[in-house]
One Martini backbone bead per residue (centre of mass of N, CA, C, O) as a GRO file, in nm:
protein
   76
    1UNK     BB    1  12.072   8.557   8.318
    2UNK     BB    2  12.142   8.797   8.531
    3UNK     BB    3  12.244   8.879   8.816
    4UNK     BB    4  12.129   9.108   9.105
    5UNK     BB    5  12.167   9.206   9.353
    6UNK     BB    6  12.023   9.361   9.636
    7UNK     BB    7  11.907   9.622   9.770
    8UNK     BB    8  11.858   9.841  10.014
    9UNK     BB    9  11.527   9.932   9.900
   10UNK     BB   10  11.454   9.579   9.917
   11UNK     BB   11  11.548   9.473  10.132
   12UNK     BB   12  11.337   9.694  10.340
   13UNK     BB   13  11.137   9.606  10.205
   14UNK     BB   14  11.095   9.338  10.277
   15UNK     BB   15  11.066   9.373  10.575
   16UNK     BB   16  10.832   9.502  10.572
   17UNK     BB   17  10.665   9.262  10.464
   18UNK     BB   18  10.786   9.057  10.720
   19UNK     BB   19  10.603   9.236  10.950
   20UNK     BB   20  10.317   9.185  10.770
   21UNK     BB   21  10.324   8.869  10.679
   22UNK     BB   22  10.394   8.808  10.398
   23UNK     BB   23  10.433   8.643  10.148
   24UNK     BB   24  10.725   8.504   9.961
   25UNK     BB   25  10.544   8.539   9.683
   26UNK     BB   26  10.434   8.792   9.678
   27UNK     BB   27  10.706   8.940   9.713
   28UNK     BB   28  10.819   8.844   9.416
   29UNK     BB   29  10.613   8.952   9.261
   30UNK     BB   30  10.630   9.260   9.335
   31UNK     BB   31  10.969   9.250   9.261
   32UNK     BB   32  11.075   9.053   9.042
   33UNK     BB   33  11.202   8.819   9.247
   34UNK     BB   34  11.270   8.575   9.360
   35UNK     BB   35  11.284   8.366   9.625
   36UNK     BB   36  11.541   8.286   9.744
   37UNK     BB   37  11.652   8.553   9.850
   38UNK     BB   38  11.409   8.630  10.015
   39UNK     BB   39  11.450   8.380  10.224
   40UNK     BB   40  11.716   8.473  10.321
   41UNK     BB   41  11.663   8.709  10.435
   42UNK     BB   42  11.409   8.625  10.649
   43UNK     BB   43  11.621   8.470  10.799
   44UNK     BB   44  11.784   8.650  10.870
   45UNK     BB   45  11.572   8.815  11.049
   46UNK     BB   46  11.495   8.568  11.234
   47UNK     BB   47  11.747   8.612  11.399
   48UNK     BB   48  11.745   8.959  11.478
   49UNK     BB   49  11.833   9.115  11.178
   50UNK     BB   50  11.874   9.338  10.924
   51UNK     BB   51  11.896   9.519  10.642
   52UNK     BB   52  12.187   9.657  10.740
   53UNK     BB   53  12.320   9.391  10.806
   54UNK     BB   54  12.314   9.272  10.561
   55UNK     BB   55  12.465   9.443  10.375
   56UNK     BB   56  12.703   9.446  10.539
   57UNK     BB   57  12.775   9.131  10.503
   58UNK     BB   58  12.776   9.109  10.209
   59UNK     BB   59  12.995   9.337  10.135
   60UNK     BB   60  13.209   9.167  10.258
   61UNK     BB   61  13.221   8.933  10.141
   62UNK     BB   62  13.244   9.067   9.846
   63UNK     BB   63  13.519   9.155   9.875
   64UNK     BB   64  13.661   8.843   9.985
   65UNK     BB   65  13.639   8.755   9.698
   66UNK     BB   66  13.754   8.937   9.529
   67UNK     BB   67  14.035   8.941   9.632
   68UNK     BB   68  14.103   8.637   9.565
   69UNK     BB   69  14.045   8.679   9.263
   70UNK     BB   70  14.303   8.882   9.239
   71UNK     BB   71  14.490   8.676   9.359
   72UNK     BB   72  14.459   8.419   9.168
   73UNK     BB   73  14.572   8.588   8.902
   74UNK     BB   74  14.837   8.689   8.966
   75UNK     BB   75  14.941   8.358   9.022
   76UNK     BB   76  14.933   8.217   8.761
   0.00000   0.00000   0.00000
């Protein structure tokens, strides 16, 4: 089974959700997607962060990894 990053849409969800105090059992149910990511988010949230600044962190991450992976290929 291929991971899938979760979109900037189930973010939003989650963050709606974690508003609601709803248990991250019940969201994971919803969603059709592990537990794991979704405490990763809730966590991120209760530092006093949104589900845009998380996108926004992700996706630097997300580039800064691809870099390395294609700087590591070239010097092969």
């Amino acid at each position: 089974m291929t991971y899938t990053h979760l979109t900037t849409d189930e973010l939003v969800m989650i963050e709606s959700y974690h508003r609601q105090n709803i248990p991250v059992a019940i969201i994971a149910n919803q969603m059709k997607r592990s537990r794991q990511p979704i405490y990763k988010v809730i966590n991120f949230l209760k530092l006093g962060h949104t589900a845009s600044t998380f996108t926004h962190n992700t996706r630097k991450t997300r580039n800064a990894a691809d870099a390395k992976k294609s700087f590591c290929r070239r010097n092969k």
